Coordinates of C-alpha atoms in Angstrom, one line a residue:
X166 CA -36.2 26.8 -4.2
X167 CA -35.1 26.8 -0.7
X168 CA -31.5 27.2 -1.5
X169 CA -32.5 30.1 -4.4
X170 CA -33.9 32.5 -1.3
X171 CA -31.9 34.2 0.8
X172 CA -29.3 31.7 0.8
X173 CA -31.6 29.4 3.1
X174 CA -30.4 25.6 2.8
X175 CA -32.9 22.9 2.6
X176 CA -32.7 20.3 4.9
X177 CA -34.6 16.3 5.3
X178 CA -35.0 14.5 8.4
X179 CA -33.8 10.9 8.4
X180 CA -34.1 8.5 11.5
X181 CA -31.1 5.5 11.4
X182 CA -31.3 3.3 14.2
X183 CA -28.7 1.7 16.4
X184 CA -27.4 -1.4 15.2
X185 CA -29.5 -1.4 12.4
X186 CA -27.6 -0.5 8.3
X187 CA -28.3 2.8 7.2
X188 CA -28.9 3.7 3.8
X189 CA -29.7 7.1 1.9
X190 CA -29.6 7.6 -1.5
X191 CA -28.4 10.8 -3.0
X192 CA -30.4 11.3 -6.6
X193 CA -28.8 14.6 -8.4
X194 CA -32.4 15.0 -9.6
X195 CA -33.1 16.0 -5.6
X196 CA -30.2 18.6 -5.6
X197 CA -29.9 20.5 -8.8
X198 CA -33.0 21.7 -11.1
X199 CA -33.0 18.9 -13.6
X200 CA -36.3 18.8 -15.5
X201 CA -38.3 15.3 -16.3
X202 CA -37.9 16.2 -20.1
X203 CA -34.4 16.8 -19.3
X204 CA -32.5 15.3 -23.0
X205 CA -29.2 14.7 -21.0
X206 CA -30.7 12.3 -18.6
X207 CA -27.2 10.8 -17.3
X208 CA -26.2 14.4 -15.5
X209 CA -22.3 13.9 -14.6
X210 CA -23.0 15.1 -10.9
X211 CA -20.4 14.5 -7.9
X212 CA -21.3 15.0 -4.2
X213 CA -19.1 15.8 -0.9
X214 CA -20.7 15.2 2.5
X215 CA -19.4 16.2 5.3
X216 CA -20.6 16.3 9.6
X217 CA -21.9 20.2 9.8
X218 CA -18.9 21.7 11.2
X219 CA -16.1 18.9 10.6
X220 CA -13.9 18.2 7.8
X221 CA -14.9 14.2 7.5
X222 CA -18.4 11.9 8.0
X223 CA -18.7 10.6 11.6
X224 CA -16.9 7.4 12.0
X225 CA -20.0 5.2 11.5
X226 CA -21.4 6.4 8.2
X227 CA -19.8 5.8 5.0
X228 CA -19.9 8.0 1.6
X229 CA -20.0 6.2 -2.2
X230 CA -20.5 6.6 -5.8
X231 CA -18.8 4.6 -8.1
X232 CA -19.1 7.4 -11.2
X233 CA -20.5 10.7 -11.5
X234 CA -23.3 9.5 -13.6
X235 CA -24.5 7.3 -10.9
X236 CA -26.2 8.1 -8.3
X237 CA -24.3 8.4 -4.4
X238 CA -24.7 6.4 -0.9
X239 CA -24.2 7.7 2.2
X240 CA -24.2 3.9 4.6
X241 CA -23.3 2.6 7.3
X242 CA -24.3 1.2 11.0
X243 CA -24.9 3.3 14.0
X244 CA -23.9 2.4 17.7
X245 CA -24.8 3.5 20.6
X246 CA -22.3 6.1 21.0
X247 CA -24.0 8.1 17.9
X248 CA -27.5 8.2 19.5
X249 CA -28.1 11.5 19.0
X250 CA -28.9 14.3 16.2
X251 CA -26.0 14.7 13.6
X252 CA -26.4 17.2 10.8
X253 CA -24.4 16.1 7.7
X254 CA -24.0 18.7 4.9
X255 CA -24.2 17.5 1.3
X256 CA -22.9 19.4 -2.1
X257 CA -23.5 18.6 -5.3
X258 CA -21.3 19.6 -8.0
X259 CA -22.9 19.8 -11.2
X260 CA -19.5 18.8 -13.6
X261 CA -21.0 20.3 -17.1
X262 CA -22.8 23.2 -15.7
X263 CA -20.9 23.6 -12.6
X264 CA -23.3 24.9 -10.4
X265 CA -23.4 23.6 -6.6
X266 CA -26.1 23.0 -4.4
X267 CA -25.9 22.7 -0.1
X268 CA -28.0 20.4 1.3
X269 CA -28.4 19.1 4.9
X270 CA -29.4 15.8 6.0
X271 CA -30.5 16.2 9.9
X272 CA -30.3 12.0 11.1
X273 CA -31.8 11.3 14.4
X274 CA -30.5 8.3 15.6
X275 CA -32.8 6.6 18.1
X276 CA -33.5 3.3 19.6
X277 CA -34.2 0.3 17.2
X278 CA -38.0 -1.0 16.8
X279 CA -39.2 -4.7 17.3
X280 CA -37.6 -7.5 18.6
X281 CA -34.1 -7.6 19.3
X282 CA -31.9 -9.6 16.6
X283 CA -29.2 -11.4 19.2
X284 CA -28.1 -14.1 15.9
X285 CA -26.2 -12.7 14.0
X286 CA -24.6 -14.3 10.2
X287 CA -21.6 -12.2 7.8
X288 CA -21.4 -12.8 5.0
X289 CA -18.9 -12.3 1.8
X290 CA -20.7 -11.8 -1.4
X291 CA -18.1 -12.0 -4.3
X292 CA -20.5 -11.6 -6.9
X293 CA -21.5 -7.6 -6.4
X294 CA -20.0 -4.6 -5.6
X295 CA -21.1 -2.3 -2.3
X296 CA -23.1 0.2 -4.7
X297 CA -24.9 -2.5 -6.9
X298 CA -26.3 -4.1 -3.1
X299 CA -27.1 -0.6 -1.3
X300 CA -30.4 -0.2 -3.6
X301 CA -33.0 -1.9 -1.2
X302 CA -34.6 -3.7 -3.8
X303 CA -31.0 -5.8 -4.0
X304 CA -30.6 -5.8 -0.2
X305 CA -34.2 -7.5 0.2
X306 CA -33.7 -9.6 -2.5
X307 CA -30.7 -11.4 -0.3
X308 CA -32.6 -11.3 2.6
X309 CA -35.1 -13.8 0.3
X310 CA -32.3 -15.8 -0.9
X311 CA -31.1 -16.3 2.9
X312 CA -34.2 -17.3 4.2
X313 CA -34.4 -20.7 2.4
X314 CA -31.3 -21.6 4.4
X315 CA -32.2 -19.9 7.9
X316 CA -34.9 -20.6 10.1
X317 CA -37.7 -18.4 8.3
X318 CA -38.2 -15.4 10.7
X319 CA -37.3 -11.7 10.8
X320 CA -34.4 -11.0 9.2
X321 CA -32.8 -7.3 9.1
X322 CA -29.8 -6.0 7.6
X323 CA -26.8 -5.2 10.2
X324 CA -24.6 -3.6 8.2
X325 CA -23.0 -3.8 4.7
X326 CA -19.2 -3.3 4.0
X327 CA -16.9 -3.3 1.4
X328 CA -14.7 -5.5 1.0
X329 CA -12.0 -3.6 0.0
X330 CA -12.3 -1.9 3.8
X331 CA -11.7 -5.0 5.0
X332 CA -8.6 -5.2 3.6
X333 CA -9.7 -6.6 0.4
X334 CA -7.8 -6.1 -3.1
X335 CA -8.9 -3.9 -5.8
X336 CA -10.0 -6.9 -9.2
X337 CA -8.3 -6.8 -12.2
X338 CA -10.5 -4.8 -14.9
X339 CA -11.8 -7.7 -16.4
X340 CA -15.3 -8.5 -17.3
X341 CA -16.8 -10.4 -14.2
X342 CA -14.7 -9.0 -11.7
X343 CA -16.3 -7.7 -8.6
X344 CA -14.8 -6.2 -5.4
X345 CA -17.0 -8.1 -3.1
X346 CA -19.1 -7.1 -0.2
X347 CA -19.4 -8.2 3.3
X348 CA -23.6 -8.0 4.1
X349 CA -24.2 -9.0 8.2
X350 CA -27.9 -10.0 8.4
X351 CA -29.6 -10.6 11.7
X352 CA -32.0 -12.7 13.0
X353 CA -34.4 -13.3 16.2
X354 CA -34.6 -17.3 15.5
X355 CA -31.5 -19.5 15.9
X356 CA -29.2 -20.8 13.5
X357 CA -30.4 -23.7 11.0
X358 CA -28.3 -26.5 11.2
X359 CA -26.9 -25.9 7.7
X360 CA -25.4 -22.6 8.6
X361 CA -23.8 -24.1 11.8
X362 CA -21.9 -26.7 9.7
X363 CA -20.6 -23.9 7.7
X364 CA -19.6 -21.9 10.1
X365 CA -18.2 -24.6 12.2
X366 CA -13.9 -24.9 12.8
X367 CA -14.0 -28.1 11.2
X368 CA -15.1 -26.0 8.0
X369 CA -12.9 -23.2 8.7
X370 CA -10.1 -26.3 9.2
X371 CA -11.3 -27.6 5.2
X372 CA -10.9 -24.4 3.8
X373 CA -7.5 -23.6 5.5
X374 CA -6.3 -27.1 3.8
X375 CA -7.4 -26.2 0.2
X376 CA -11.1 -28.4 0.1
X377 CA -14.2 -27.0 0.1
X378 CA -16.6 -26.1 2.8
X379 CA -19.2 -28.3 4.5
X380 CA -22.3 -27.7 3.2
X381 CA -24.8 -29.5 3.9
X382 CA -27.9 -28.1 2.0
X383 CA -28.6 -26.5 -1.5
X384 CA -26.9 -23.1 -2.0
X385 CA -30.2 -20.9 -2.5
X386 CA -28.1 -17.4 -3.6
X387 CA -27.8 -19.2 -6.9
X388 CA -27.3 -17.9 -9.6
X389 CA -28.3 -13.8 -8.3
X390 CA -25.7 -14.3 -5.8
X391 CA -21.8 -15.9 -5.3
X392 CA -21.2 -16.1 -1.5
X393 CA -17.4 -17.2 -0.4
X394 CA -18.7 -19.9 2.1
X395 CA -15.4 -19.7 3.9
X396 CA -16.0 -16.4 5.1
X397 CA -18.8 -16.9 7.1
X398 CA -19.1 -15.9 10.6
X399 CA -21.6 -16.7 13.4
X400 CA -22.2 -14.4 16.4
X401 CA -24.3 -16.0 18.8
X402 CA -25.4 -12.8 21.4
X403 CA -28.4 -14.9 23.3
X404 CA -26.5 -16.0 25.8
X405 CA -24.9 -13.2 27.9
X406 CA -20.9 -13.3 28.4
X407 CA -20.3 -13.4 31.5
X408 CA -18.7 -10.3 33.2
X409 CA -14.7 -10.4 33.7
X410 CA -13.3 -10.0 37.4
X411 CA -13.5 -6.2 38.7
X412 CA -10.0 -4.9 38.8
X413 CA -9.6 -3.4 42.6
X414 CA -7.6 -0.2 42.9
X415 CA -4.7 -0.9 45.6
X416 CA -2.4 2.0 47.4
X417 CA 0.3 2.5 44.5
X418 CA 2.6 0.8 46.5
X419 CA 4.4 -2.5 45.8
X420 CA 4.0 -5.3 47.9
X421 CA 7.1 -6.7 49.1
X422 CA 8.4 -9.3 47.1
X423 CA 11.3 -11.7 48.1
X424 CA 12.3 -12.0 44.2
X425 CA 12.9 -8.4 43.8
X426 CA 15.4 -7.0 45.4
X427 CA 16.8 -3.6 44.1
X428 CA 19.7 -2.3 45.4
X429 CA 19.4 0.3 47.6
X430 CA 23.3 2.0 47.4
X431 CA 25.4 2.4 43.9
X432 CA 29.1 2.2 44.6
X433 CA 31.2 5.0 42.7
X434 CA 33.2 3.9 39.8
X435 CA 36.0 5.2 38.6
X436 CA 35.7 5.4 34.6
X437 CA 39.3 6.7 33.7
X438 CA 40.8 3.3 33.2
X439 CA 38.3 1.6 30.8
X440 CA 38.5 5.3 28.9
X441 CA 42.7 5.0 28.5
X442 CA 42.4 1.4 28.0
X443 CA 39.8 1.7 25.0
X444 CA 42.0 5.1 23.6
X445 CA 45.2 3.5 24.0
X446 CA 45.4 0.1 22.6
X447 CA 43.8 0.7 19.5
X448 CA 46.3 4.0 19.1
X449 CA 49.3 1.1 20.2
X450 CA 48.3 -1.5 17.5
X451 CA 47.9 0.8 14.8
X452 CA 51.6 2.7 15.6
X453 CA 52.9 -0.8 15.7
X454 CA 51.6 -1.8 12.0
X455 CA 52.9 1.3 10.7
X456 CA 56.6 0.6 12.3
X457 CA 55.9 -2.5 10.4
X458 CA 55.2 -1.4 7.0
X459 CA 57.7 1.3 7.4
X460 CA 60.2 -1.4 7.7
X461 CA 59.5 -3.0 5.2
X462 CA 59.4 -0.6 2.4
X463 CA 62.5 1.6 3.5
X464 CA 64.2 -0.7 5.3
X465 CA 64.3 -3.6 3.2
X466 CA 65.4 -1.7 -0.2
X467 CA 68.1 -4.2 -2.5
X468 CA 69.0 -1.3 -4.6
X469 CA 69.9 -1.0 -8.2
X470 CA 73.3 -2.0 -7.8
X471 CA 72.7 -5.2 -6.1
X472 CA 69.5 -6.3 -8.8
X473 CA 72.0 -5.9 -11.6
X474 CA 74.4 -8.1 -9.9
X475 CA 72.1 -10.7 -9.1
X476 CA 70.6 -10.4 -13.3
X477 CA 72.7 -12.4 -15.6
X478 CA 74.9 -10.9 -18.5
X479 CA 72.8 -12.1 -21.1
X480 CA 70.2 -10.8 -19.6
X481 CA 71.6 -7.0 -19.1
X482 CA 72.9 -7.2 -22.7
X483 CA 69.6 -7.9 -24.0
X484 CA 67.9 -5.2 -21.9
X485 CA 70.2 -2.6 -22.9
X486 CA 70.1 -3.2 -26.5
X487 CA 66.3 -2.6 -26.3
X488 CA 66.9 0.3 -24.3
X489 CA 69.7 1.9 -26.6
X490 CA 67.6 0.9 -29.8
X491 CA 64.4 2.6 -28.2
X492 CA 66.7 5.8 -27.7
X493 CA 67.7 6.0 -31.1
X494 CA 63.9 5.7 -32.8
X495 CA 62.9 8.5 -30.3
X496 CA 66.2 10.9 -31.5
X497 CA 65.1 9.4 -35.4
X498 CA 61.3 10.4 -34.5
X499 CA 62.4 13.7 -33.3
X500 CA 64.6 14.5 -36.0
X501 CA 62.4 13.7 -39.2
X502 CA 65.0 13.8 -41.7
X503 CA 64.8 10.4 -42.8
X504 CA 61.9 9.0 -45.0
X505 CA 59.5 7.0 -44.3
X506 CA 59.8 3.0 -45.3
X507 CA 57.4 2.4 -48.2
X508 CA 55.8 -0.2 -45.3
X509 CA 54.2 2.7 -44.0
X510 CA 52.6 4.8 -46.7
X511 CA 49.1 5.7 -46.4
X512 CA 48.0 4.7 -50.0
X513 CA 44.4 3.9 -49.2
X514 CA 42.3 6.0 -46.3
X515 CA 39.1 3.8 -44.5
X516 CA 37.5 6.6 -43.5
X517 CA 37.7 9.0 -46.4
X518 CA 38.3 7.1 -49.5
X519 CA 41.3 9.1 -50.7
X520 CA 44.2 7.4 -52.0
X521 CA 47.9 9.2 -51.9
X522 CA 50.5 7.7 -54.2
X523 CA 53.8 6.9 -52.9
X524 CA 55.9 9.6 -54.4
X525 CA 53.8 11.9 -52.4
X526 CA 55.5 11.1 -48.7
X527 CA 58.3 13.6 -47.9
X528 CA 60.1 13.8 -45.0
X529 CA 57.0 16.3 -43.0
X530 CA 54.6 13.8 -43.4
X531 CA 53.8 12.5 -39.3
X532 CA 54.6 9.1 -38.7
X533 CA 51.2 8.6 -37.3
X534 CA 48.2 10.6 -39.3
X535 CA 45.9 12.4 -37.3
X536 CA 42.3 11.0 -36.2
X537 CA 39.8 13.6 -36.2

């Protein structure tokens, strides 16, 4: 109604917090005037978000929707660099009507409530995609599934990401194939034993080998959930790293340093001798090959006179018969006054089927018929 007056755009506050996942879901049913008796219930409707003023989402948040009768997610984890107010601008595009609808979503991103979560646990569920684990009654449902391998305590969701932004490849279209999401849950009680054998290097060291991982307790995602056990990671943030040594500034000026030793004078060099010598002697070796070659063909001629002398008579007899004959077929050819030998006659065409009888060849028939 908003929208319809004026062309005022409705707007909904949202509050993500830092370091806690983020997760709105976009219903077409809260853009575009669909009414609960509605007899098309699956509306084919597509959404672009954008950052109010900005081409793209900020770099935190994340935009899905696996088909235009599905619904769309906007995810993803804020830091503390995003504290703040952003104002993201959704539109829905209607597909069969084709009407469009603004919407802004004004997120306030504040300071997490409750306890602080330092342990941290990734990880890689095979079994789902990132839009069937967004809905929070899937999200929780893991969170249910973890705790009877963790320590029971608080856990949260961290962040969820798929895993083909993680470099992942997109699964064959076959029934059962999933792209696989990464889901980082955190905690406020230490690792249980069992997770700290899976995520240990001598499991990481099994799995790089080909053998399975050590797991020492009884896999409780099963059957809801298929979690890659060698793609779990452990981030233990209790204990503060230690701070790195302070770089000091000095004056810009190198010390000096016995080893190094630049030069403090160039001599001049004279370059006109390495220029003729790399002109020169290639232009030499190649006018000496070609006084060589020259040599040898025009120099080195026998001649016709001295070839016949070295060819034996029998030799030069035979050759000139086949010349001489050759001669007189060419003068016969040219002439055509002499019949054809009977040898010749074409009395049965391949290619056309037509027979000639013999007494047909006279003297202005060609030797050799014509191919067309």
């Amino acid at each position: 109604l908003l929208s319809r007056l004026g062309g005022i755009v409705a707007q909904q506050m949202l509050y993500p917090f830092i370091g806690r996942v983020f997760i709105h879901t976009l219903e077409p049913a809260s853009f575009l005037d669909l009414p609960d008796t509605d007899p098309r219930p699956n509306t084919l409707v597509t959404f672009h978000a954008n950052l109010l003023g900005h081409p793209d989402l900020p770099r935190w948040l994340r935009y899905t929707q696996r088909s235009p009768s599905q619904p769309g997610f906007l995810y993803g984890t804020p830091t503390l660099e995003d504290r703040g107010q952003q104002i993201i601008e959704v539109i829905a595009y209607n597909r069969e009507s084709f009407e469009t609808t603004r919407q802004r979503l004004v997120l306030l991103v504040g300071e997490p409530e409750g306890p602080s979560l330092p342990y941290e646990a990734e990880f890689l569920v095979q079994s789902h995609d990132v839009e069937e684990v967004l809905p929070s009654p899937i999200g929780q449902h893991f969170l249910t599934a973890l705790g009877g391998l963790w320590v029971p305590g608080e856990l949260q969701l961290l962040n969820i990401t798929s895993a083909l932004d993680r470099g992942g490849r997109v699964p064959l279209p076959i029934e059962g194939r999933k792209e696989g999401v990464y889901i980082q849950v955190g905690s406020s009680r230490p690792f249980s034993t069992c997770l700290k054998v899976v995520g240990s290097p001598a499991s990481h060291d099994r799995c790089t080998q080909g053998q399975p991982p050590l797991l020492s307790c009884y896999d409780s995602f099963v059957p809801h959930f298929r979690v890659d056990w060698c793609n779990v990671s452990l981030v233990d943030k209790s204990v503060p790293a230690l701070p790195g040594p302070v770089p000091t500034w000095g004056s810009g000026i190198l010390e000096h340093d016995p080893y190094f030793c630049p030069p403090t004078e160039a001599p001049d060099r004279d370059f006109l001798t390495d220029a003729l010598i790399t002109l020169l002697v290639p232009l030499l070796v190649a006018l000496l090959l070609t006084l060589i070659l020259a040599y040898i063909m025009c120099c080195r001629r026998e001649g016709v006179l001295k070839r016949n002398l070295a060819t034996s008579d029998i030799q030069m007899v035979h050759h000139s018969t086949i010349h001489g004959n050759t001669e007189e077929l060419r003068q016969m050819a040219a002439n055509r006054t002499v019949p054809r030998p009977l040898s010749t006659l074409p009395m049965f065409n391949v290619r056309t089927g037509e027979r000639l009888p013999p007494c047909s060849d006279i003297a202005q028939v060609p030797l050799i018929l014509d191919q067309h």
